[in-house]
Tab-separated table of C-alpha atoms and ligand atoms in Angstrom:
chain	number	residue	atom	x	y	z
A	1	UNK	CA	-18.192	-11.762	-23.173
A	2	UNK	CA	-17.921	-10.737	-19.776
A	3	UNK	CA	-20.092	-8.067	-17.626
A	4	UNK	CA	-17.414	-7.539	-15.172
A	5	UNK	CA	-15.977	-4.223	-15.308
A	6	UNK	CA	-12.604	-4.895	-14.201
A	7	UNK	CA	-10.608	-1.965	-12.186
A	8	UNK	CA	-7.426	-0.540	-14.261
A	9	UNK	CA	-8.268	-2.469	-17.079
A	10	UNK	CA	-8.598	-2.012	-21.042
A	11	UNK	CA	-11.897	-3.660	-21.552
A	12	UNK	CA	-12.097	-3.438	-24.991
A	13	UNK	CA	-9.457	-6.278	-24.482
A	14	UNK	CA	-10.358	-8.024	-21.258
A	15	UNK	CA	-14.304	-8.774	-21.776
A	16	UNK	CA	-12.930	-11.664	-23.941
A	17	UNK	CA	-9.898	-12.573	-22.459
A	18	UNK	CA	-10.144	-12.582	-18.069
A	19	UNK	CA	-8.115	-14.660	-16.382
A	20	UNK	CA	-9.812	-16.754	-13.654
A	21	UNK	CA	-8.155	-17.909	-10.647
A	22	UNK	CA	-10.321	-20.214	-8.617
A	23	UNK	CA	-8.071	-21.491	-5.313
A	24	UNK	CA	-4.868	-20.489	-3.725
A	25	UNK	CA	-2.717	-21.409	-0.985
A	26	UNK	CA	0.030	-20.375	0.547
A	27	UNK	CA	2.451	-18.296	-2.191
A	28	UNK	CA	0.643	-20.057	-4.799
A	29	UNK	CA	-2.847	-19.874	-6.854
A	30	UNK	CA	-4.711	-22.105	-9.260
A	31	UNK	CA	-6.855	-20.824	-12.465
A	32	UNK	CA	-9.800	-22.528	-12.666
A	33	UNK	CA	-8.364	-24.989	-15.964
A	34	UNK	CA	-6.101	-26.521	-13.048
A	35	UNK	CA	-2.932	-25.070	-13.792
A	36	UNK	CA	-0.711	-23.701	-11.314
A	37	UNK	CA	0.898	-20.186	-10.940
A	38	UNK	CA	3.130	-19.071	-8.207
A	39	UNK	CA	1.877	-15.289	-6.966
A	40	UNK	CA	5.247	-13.068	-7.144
A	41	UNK	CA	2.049	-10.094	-6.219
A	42	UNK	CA	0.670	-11.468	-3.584
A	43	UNK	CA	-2.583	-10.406	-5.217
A	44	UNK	CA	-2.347	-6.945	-4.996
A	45	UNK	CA	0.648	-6.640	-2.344
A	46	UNK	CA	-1.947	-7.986	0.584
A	47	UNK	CA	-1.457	-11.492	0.981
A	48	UNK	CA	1.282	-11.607	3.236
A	49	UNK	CA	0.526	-14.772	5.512
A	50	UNK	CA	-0.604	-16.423	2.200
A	51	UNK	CA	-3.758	-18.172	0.600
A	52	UNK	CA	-5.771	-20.363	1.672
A	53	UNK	CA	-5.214	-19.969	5.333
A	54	UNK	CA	-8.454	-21.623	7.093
A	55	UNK	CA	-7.688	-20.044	10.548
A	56	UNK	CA	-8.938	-16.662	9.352
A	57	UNK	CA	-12.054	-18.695	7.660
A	58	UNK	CA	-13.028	-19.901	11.151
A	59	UNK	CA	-12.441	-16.377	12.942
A	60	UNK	CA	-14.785	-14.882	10.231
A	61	UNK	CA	-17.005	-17.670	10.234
A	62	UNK	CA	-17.415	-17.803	14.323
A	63	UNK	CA	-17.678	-14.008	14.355
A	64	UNK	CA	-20.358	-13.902	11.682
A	65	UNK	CA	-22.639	-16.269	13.646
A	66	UNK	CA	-22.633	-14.046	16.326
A	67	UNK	CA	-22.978	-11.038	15.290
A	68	UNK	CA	-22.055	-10.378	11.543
A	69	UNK	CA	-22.450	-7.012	11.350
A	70	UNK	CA	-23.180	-3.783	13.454
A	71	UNK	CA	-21.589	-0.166	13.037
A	72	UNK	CA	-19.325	1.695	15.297
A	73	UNK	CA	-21.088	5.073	14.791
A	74	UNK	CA	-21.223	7.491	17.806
A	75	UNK	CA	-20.802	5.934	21.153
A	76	UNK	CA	-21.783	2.233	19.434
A	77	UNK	CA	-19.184	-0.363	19.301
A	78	UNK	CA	-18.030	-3.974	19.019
A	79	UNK	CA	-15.597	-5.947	20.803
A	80	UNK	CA	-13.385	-6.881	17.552
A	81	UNK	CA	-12.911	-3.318	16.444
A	82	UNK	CA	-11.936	-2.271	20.102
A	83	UNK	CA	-9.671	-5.120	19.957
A	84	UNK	CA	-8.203	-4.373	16.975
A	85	UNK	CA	-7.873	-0.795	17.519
A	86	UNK	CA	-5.804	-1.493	20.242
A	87	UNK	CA	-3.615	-4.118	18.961
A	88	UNK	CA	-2.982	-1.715	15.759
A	89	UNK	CA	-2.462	1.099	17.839
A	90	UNK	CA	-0.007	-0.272	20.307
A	91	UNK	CA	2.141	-1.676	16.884
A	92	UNK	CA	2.450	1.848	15.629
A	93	UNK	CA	5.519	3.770	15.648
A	94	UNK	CA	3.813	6.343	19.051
A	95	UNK	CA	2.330	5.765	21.704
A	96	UNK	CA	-1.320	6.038	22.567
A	97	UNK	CA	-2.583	6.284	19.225
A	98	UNK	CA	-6.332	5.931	18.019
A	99	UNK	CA	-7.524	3.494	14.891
A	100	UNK	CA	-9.997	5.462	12.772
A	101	UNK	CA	-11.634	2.454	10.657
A	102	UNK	CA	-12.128	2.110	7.022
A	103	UNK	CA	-13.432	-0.027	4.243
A	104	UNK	CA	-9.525	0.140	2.460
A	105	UNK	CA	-6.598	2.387	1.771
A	106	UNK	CA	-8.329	5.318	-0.594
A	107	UNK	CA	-10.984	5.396	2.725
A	108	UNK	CA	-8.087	5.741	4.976
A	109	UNK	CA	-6.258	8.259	2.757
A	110	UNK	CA	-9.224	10.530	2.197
A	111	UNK	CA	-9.593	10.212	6.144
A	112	UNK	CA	-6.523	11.431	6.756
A	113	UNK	CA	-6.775	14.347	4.390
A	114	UNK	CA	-9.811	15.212	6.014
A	115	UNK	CA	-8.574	14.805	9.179
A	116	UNK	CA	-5.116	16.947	9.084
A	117	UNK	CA	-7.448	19.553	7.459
A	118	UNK	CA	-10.383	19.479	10.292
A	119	UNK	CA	-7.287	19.230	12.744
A	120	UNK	CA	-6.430	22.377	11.489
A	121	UNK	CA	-9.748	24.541	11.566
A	122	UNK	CA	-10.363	23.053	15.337
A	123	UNK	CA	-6.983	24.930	15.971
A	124	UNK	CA	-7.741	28.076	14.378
A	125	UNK	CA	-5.092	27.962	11.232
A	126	UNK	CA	-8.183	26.946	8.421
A	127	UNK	CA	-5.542	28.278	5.516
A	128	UNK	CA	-3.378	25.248	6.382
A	129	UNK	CA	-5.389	22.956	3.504
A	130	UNK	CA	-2.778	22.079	0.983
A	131	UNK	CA	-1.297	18.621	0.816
A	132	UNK	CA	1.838	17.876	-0.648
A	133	UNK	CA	3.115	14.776	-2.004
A	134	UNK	CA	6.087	13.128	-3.549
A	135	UNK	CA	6.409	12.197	-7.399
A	136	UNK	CA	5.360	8.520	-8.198
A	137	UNK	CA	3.303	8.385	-5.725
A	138	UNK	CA	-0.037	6.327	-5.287
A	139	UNK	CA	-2.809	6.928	-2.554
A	140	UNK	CA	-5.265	5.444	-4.128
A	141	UNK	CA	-8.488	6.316	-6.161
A	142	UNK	CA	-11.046	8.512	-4.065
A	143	UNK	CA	-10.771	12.081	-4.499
A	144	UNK	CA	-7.427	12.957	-2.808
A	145	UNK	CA	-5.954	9.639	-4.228
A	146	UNK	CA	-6.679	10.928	-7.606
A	147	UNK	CA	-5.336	14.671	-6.394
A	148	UNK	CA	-2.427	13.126	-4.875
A	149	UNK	CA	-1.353	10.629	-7.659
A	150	UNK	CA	1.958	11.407	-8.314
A	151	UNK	CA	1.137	8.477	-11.530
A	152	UNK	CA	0.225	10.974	-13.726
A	153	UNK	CA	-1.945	8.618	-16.455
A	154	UNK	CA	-4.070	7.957	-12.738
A	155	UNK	CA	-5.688	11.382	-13.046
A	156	UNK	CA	-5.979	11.818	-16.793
A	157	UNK	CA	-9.351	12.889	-18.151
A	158	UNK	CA	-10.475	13.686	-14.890
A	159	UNK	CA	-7.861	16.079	-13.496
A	160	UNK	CA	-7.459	17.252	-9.725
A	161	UNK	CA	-10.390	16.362	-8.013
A	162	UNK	CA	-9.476	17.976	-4.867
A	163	UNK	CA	-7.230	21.724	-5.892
A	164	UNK	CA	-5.276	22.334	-2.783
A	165	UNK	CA	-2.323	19.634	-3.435
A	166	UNK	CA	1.117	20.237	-4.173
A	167	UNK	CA	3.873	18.083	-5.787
A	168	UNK	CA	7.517	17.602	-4.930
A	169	UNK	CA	10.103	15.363	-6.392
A	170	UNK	CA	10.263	11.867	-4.718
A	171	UNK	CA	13.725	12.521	-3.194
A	172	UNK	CA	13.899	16.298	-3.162
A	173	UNK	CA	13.838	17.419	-0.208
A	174	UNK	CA	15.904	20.522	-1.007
A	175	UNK	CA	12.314	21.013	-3.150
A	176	UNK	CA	10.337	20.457	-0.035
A	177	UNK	CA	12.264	22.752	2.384
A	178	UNK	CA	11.674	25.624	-0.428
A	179	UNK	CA	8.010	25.056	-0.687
A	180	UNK	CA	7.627	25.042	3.262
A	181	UNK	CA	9.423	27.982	3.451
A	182	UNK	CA	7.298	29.723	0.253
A	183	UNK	CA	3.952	28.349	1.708
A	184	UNK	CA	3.991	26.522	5.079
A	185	UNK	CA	1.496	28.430	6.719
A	186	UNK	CA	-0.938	27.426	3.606
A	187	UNK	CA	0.441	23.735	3.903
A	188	UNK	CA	-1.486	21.231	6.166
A	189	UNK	CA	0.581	18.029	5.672
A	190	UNK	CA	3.404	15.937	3.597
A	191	UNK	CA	2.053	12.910	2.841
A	192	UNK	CA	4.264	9.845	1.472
A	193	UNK	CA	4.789	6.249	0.915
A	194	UNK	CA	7.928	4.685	2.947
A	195	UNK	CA	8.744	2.690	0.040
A	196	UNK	CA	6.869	4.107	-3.007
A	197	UNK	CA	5.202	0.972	-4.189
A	198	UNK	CA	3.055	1.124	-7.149
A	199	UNK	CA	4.741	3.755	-9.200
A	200	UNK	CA	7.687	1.258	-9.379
A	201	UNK	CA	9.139	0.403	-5.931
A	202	UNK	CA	11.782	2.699	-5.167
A	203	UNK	CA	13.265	2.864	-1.568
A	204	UNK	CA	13.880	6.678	-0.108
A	205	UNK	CA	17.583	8.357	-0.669
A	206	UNK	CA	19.506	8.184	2.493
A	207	UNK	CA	18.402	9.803	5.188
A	208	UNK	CA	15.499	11.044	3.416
A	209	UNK	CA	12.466	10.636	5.672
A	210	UNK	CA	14.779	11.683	8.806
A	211	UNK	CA	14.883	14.757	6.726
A	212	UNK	CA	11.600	15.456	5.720
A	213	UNK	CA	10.030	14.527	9.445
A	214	UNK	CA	12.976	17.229	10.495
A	215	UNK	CA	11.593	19.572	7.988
A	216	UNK	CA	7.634	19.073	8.750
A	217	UNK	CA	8.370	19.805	12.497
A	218	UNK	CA	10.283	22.429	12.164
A	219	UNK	CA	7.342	23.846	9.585
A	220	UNK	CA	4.382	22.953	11.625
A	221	UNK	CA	3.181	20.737	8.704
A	222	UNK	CA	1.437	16.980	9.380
A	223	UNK	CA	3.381	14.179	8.583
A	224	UNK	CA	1.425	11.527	7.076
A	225	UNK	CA	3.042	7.460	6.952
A	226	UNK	CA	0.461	6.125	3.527
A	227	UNK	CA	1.867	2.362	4.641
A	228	UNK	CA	-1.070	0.616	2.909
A	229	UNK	CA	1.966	-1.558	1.031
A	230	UNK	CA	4.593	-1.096	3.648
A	231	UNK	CA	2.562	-1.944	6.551
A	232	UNK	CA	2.206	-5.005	8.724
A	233	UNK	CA	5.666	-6.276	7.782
A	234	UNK	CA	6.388	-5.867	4.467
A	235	UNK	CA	9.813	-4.573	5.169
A	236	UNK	CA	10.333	-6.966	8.222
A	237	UNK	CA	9.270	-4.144	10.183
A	238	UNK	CA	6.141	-3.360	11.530
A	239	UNK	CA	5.877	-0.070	10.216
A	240	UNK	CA	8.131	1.143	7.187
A	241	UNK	CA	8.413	4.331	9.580
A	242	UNK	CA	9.816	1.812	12.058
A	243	UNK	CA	13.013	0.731	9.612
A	244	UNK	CA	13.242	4.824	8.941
A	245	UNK	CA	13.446	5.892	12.119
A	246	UNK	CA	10.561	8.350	11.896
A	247	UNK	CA	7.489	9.124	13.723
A	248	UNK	CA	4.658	10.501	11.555
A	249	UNK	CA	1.371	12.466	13.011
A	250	UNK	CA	-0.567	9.795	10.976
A	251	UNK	CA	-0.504	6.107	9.580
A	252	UNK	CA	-2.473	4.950	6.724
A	253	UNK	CA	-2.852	1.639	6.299
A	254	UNK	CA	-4.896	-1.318	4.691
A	255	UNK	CA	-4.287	-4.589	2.993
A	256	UNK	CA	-1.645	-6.244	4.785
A	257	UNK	CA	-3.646	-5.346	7.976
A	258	UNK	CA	-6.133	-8.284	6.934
A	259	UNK	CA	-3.620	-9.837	4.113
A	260	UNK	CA	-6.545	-9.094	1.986
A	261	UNK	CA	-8.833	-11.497	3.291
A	262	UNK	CA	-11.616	-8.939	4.036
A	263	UNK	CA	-11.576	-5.087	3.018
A	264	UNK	CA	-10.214	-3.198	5.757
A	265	UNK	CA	-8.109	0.564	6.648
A	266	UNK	CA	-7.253	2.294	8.844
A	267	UNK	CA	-5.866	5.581	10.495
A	268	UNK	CA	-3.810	5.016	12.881
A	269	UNK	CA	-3.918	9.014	14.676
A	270	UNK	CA	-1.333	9.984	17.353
A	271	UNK	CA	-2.206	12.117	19.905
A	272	UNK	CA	-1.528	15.423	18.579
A	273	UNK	CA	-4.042	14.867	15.909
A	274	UNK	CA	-6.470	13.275	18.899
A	275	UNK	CA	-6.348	16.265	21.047
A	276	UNK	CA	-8.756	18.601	20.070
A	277	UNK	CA	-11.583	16.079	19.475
A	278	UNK	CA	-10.854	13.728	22.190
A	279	UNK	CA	-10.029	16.220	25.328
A	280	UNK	CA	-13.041	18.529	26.007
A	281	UNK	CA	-16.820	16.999	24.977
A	282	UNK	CA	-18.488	19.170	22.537
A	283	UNK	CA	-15.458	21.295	21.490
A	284	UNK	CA	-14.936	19.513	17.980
A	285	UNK	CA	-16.460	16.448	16.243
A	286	UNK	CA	-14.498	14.638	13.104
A	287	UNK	CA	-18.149	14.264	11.164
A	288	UNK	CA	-16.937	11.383	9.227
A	289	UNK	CA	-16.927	7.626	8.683
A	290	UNK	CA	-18.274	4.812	6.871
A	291	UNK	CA	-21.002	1.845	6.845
A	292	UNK	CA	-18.582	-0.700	7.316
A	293	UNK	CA	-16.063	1.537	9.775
A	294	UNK	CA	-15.356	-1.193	12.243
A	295	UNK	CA	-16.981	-3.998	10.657
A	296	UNK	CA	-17.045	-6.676	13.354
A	297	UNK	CA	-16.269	-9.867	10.983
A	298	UNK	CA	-13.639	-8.130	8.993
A	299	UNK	CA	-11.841	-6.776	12.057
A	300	UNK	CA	-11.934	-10.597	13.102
A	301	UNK	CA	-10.119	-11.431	9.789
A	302	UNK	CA	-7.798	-8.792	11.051
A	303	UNK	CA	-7.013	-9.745	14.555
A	304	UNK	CA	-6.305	-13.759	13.133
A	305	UNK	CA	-4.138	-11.915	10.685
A	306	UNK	CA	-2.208	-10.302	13.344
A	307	UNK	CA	-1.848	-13.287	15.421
A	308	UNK	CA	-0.701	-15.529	12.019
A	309	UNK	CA	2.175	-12.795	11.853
A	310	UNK	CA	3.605	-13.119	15.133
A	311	UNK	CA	3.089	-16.518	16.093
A	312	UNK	CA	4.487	-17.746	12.914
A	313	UNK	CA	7.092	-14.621	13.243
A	314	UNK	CA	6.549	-13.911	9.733
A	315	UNK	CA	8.585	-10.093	9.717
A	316	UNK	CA	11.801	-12.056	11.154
A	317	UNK	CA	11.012	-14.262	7.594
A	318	UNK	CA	11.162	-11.145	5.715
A	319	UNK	CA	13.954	-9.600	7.404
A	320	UNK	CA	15.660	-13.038	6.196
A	321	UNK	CA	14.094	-13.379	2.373
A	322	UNK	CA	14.879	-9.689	1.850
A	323	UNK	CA	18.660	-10.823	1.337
A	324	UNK	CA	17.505	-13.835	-0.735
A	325	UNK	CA	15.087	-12.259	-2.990
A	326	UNK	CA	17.900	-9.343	-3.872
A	327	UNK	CA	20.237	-11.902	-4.873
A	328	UNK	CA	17.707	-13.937	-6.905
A	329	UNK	CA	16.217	-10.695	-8.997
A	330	UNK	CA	19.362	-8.391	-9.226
A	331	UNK	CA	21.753	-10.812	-11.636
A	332	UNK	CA	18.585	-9.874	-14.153
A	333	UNK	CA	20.236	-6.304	-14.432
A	334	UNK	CA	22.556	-7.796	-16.218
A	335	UNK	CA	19.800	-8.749	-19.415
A	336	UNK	CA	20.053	-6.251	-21.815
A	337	UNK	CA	15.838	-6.120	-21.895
A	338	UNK	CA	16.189	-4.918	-18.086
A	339	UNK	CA	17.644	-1.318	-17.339
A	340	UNK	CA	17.311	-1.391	-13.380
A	341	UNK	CA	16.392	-3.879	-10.906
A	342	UNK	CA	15.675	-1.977	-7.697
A	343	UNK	CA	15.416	-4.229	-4.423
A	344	UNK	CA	17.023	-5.206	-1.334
A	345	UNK	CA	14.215	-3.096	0.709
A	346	UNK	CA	11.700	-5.531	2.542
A	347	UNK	CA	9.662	-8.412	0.100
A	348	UNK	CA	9.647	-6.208	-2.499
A	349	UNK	CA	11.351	-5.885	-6.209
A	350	UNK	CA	10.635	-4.169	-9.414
A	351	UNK	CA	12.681	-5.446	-12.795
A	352	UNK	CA	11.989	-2.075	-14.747
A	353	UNK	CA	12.259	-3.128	-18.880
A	354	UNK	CA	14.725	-0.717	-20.446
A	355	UNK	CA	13.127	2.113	-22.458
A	356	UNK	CA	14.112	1.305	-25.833
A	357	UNK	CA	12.527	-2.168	-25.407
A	358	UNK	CA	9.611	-0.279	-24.552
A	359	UNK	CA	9.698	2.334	-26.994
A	360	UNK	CA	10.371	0.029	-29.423
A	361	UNK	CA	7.187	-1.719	-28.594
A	362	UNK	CA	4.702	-0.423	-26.919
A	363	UNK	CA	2.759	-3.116	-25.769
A	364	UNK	CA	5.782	-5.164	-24.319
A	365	UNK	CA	5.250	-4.988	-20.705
A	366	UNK	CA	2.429	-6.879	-21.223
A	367	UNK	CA	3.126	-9.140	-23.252
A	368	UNK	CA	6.101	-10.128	-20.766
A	369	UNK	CA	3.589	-10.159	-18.086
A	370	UNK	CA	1.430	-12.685	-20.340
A	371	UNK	CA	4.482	-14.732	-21.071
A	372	UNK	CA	5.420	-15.002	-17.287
A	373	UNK	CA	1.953	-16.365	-16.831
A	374	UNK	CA	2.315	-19.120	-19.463
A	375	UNK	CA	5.281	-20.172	-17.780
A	376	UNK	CA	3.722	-20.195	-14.263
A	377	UNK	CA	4.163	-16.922	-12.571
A	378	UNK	CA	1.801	-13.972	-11.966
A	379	UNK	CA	3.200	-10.724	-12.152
A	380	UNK	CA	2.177	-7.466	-13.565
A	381	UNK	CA	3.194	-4.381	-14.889
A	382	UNK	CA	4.105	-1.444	-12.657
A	383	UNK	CA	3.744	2.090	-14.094
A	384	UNK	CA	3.465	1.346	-17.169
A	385	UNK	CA	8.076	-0.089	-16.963
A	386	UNK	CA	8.378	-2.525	-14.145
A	387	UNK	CA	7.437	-5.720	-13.186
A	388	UNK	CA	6.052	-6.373	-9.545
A	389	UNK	CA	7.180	-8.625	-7.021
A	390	UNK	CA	5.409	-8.574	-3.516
A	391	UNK	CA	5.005	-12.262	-2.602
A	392	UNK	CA	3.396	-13.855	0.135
A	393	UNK	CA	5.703	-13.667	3.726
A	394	UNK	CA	5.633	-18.049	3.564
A	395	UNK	CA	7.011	-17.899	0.348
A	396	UNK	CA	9.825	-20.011	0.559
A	397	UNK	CA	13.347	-19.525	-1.701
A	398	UNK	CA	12.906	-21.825	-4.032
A	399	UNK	CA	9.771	-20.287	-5.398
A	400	UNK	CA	11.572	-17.041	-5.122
A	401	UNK	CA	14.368	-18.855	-6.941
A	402	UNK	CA	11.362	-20.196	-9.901
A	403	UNK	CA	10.234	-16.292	-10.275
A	404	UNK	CA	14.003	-15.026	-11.341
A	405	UNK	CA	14.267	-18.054	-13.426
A	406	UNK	CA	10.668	-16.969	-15.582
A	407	UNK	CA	11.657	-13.738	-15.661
A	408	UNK	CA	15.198	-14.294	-17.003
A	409	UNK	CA	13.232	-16.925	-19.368
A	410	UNK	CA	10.663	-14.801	-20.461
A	411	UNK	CA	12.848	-11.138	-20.770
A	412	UNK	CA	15.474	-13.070	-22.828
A	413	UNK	CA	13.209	-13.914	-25.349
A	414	UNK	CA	12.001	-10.076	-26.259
A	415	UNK	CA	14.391	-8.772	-28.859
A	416	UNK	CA	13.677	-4.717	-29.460
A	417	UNK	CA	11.176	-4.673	-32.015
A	418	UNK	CA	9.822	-8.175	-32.185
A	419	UNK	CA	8.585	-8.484	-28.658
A	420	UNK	CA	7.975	-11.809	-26.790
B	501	LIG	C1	0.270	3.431	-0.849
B	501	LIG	C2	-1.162	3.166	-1.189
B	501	LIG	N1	-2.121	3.976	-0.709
B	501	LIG	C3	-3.417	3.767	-0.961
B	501	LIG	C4	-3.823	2.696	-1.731
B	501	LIG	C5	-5.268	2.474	-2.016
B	501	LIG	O1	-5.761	1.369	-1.339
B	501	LIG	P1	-7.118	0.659	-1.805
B	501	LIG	O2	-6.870	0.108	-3.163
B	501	LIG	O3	-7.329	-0.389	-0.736
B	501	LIG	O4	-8.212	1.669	-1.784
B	501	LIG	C6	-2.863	1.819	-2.248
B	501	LIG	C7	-3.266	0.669	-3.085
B	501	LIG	O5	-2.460	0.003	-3.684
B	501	LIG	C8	-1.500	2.068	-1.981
B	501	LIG	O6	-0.545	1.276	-2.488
């Protein structure tokens, strides 16, 4: 029996039964009995230049034997965080924008929270505190994370840590422009995902961000980018706000921006939201920050990261694999286990199982996932209907080829009411 506590997971179950992956490279990961499992996740959407890569190794490695360690608080610093501040900021979707370090994406979303609403008070409108977000969405698991989660089953038993939020449907904006107009002078800042991502990957309505940027401006209200799945090139772009055609107030962002190879967010603050605290000295201070803000070897993870991206031009790959991962996954619409396939949007697909399967057995997801595993592909189950796929950028079509294939295998076998 295990004395790992494992995140998100039933451990009356998983104390006897973990599953132990030892090595990985590339799109692909070993368990430690040998066997071999192609990673349609990426881990947890992050590894987008892949495993095993030993250039970021040696960046960490030379970093950490010069100096491993040292914070960024008040006027300290270190040369890989100013680097990598300014690398991240001149990627973003403005110009001139400053990179508020954090330890991951809940960090960088509380941040921003904290930020729109200190933002706020410095300009005299302290009612402006509520934060609305979109249904299915996820911003993580720190106190406005929890607030936020538009995943329902993410706050239960512990409610709304944080009361001013506000909820809108994930499309509506005919939902948000009444709400503005009801309460905007209460409202501090919209805050969504480009692509929502883990409550089931669904790409925006037409013209939907255009709209809702339209309707925060016009409304005075923040607009807040979470891109902690869609940044760094997930959807070829470098920013999701970049294939939108929007320019938020703020950028959230995390795991791509290392591929997961060391904890790291960020906010990535334009200069609206810089003004008051970085124009006249002593007129307002952002009191806030962590330990490992800035961490010296993990932004050094982050700037071999970046350079992986571009000099292997990894977003023009996804531009290209986008086409050839939507043909691959969307024929499985067609399985009469499967009642939507939604992809075509970046590396990124959910197969949602249809809703009598799952009604007829509630445990099914699960056991697909498990039976995707035995046949060599790690996947998982996305709000509780979908199954994930956010490979690795270097994953090549073939193995995207291999993960429709196990999936078609695997949903073809569950029959409503017997299960895998
Ligand atoms: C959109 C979004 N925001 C925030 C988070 C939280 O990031 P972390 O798990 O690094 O705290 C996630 C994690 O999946 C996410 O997808």
């Amino acid at each position: 029996m295990s004395s790992l506590w494992h995140p998100f997971a039933d451990m009356a179950s998983v104390k006897d039964d973990e599953f132990v992956v030892s090595r990985g490279n590339g799109a692909r990961v070993w368990d430690e009995a040998g066997r071999e499992y192609i990673d349609a996740k990426g881990g947890l959407w992050y590894c987008s230049i892949g495993h095993g890569r030993g250039e970021i190794a040696d960046a960490v490695s030379a970093q950490m034997r010069e100096l491993a360690v040292y914070d960024i608080f008040a006027s300290t610093a270190n040369r890989p965080a100013i680097e990598l501040a300014d690398r991240v900021a001149a990627l973003a979707p403005f110009a001139d924008g400053a990179v508020f370090f954090t330890s991951g994406g809940s960090d960088a979303v509380d941040t921003a929270g904290k930020l729109a609403l200190r933002y706020w008070h410095a300009l005299g409108k302290p009612d402006k505190r509520t934060i609305v977000h979109r249904e299915r969405s996820y911003h993580g698991m720190n106190a406005y994370g929890t607030s936020l989660a538009g995943i329902a089953a993410n706050r239960e038993g512990i409610g709304a840590l944080i009361p001013d939020t506000a909820s809108v449907g994930s499309d509506d904006t005919d939902a948000l422009e009444r709400l503005f107009s009801e309460r905007g002078d209460q409202i501090a800042a919209f805050i969504g995902e480009p692509v929502i991502g883990a409550g089931g990957i669904y790409a925006p309505a037409p013209g939907y961000w255009r709209r809702v940027q339209e309707l925060c401006r016009a409304r005075d209200v923040l607009l807040i980018a979470d891109e902690v799945i869609c940044g760094f090139g997930r959807l070829g772009t470098w920013f999701g706000c970049h294939r939108f055609g929007i320019t938020p107030d703020m950028i959230t962002c995390a795991k791509g921006i290392t591929s997961g190879y060391l904890p790291l967010g960020a906010v990535i603050a334009s200069p609206r939201l810089q003004e008051p605290f970085w124009t006249t000295p002593g007129a307002a201070l952002f009191r806030h920050g962590y330990t490992y803000s800035g961490h010296p070897s993990v932004c050094a993870a982050g700037l071999a990261n970046l350079d992986v991206l571009e000099r292997e031009g990894l977003l023009e790959r996804v531009s290209r694999l986008e086409q050839v991962l939507d043909a691959a996954m969307r024929p499985l619409a067609e399985l009469p286990q499967v009642s939507e396939v939604r992809s075509g949007v970046g590396l990124l697909a959910a197969v949602e199982i249809a809703p009598d399967v799952r009604a007829a057995e509630p445990g099914v997801v699960d056991r697909i996932v498990k039976g995707c595993r035995e046949r060599g592909v790690l996947t998982r189950g996305l709000a509780g209907h979908s199954l994930q796929v956010s490979p690795a950028f270097v994953i090549d079509e073939a193995e995207i080829g291999r993960i429709a294939e196990v999936f078609a295998e695997t949903l073809s076998g569950v029959s409503v009411g017997t299960g895998v």
